[in-house]
Amino acid sequence: MTIKYTPDHEWIKIDGDIGTVGITHHAQDALGDVVFVDLPEVGKTYAQKDPAAVVESVKAAADVYMPANGEVTEVNEALRDDPSLANSDPLGAGWFYKFKLANPADLDAFMDETSYTAFAADAH
């Protein structure tokens, strides 16, 4: 299983042709306490960089972008019920949605953990 990171502070866990998407520690730190999430519709197809979900905090609202072309296969209903999971466990139980990648190579350009850590440190 591979994890990639986007410049928009999302992570994608890749397992075959399924990607699981969430926000990074850096993103949840910047947002503050998450109070609401608007998750995508299962079965809907998105193009790369389309806003697929929204995360709202006490400070701001932000889009969660589709990292690659694909179809949403599952959403995290637990996150809908308890949006604070995006703060308490952003890389685990706080995932947003899963999607079937149209072309897994679309994710090759994203950062690995080492590159993302350096990128996020510069973003402060």
XYZ file of C-alpha atoms in Angstrom:
124
model
C 0.000 0.000 0.000
C 1.354 3.413 -0.980
C 0.464 6.820 0.455
C 0.839 9.981 -1.630
C 0.276 13.622 -0.661
C -1.093 16.523 -2.696
C -0.069 20.196 -2.577
C -3.612 20.845 -1.253
C -2.781 18.849 1.919
C -4.765 15.734 1.121
C -3.427 12.202 1.390
C -4.275 9.277 -0.869
C -3.723 5.707 0.296
C -3.451 3.550 -2.827
C -4.438 -0.103 -2.693
C -4.547 -1.506 -6.226
C -6.953 0.718 -8.164
C -8.719 2.052 -5.041
C -7.656 5.322 -3.459
C -8.700 6.404 0.036
C -8.643 10.193 0.547
C -8.385 12.339 3.657
C -6.789 15.530 4.917
C -3.321 15.679 6.444
C -2.256 16.617 9.970
C -1.103 19.952 8.558
C -4.538 20.635 7.026
C -6.473 19.784 10.175
C -4.038 21.916 12.247
C -4.625 24.877 9.922
C -8.407 24.387 9.934
C -8.836 23.934 13.678
C -11.779 22.015 15.121
C -13.716 20.339 12.288
C -17.468 20.699 12.849
C -18.998 19.498 9.549
C -18.108 17.486 6.454
C -19.981 17.303 3.178
C -19.017 14.004 1.551
C -19.369 13.113 -2.133
C -22.116 10.945 -3.549
C -21.257 7.252 -3.984
C -21.284 6.363 -7.684
C -20.463 9.888 -8.840
C -17.501 10.332 -11.172
C -15.131 13.260 -10.709
C -12.304 14.667 -12.776
C -8.906 15.302 -11.238
C -8.904 18.527 -9.164
C -12.723 18.695 -8.945
C -13.962 19.588 -5.450
C -15.347 16.282 -4.159
C -15.982 17.081 -0.489
C -16.070 20.042 1.884
C -14.649 20.263 5.382
C -15.832 23.034 7.699
C -14.174 24.085 10.912
C -14.715 26.795 13.489
C -12.256 28.904 11.437
C -12.964 28.170 7.767
C -14.372 25.893 5.100
C -12.181 24.141 2.567
C -12.684 21.916 -0.442
C -11.266 18.411 -0.527
C -10.226 17.821 -4.133
C -10.367 14.652 -6.188
C -6.710 13.698 -6.637
C -7.304 11.805 -9.899
C -10.088 10.914 -12.288
C -12.335 8.307 -10.739
C -15.638 7.153 -9.305
C -16.511 7.405 -5.611
C -17.093 3.904 -4.237
C -17.539 4.589 -0.515
C -17.819 7.470 1.951
C -16.946 7.498 5.633
C -20.330 7.656 7.367
C -18.563 7.667 10.759
C -16.922 10.963 9.758
C -20.296 12.410 8.784
C -21.603 11.450 12.245
C -18.449 12.637 14.071
C -16.513 15.241 12.026
C -13.943 15.577 14.834
C -12.383 12.311 13.563
C -10.722 14.511 10.921
C -8.837 16.163 13.807
C -8.260 13.226 16.139
C -7.237 10.644 13.502
C -6.818 12.369 10.111
C -4.715 9.575 8.597
C -6.909 6.765 9.935
C -10.532 6.841 11.086
C -10.896 10.399 9.704
C -10.717 9.381 6.031
C -13.280 11.059 3.731
C -13.978 8.798 0.749
C -12.708 5.965 -1.417
C -12.660 6.004 -5.185
C -11.817 3.704 -8.087
C -8.920 5.213 -10.002
C -9.485 5.554 -13.730
C -5.684 5.669 -14.178
C -3.458 4.919 -11.151
C -0.526 6.639 -12.929
C -2.366 9.954 -12.340
C -1.017 9.803 -8.777
C 2.644 9.384 -9.745
C 3.281 13.140 -9.638
C 2.236 13.512 -5.989
C 4.655 13.629 -3.055
C 5.798 10.808 -0.826
C 5.821 11.320 2.955
C 9.366 12.741 3.093
C 8.696 15.270 0.331
C 5.340 16.237 1.812
C 6.810 16.743 5.302
C 9.339 19.220 3.846
C 6.586 20.894 1.772
C 4.287 21.265 4.788
C 7.106 22.652 6.950
C 7.682 25.366 4.333
C 3.934 26.124 4.273
C 3.900 27.369 7.886
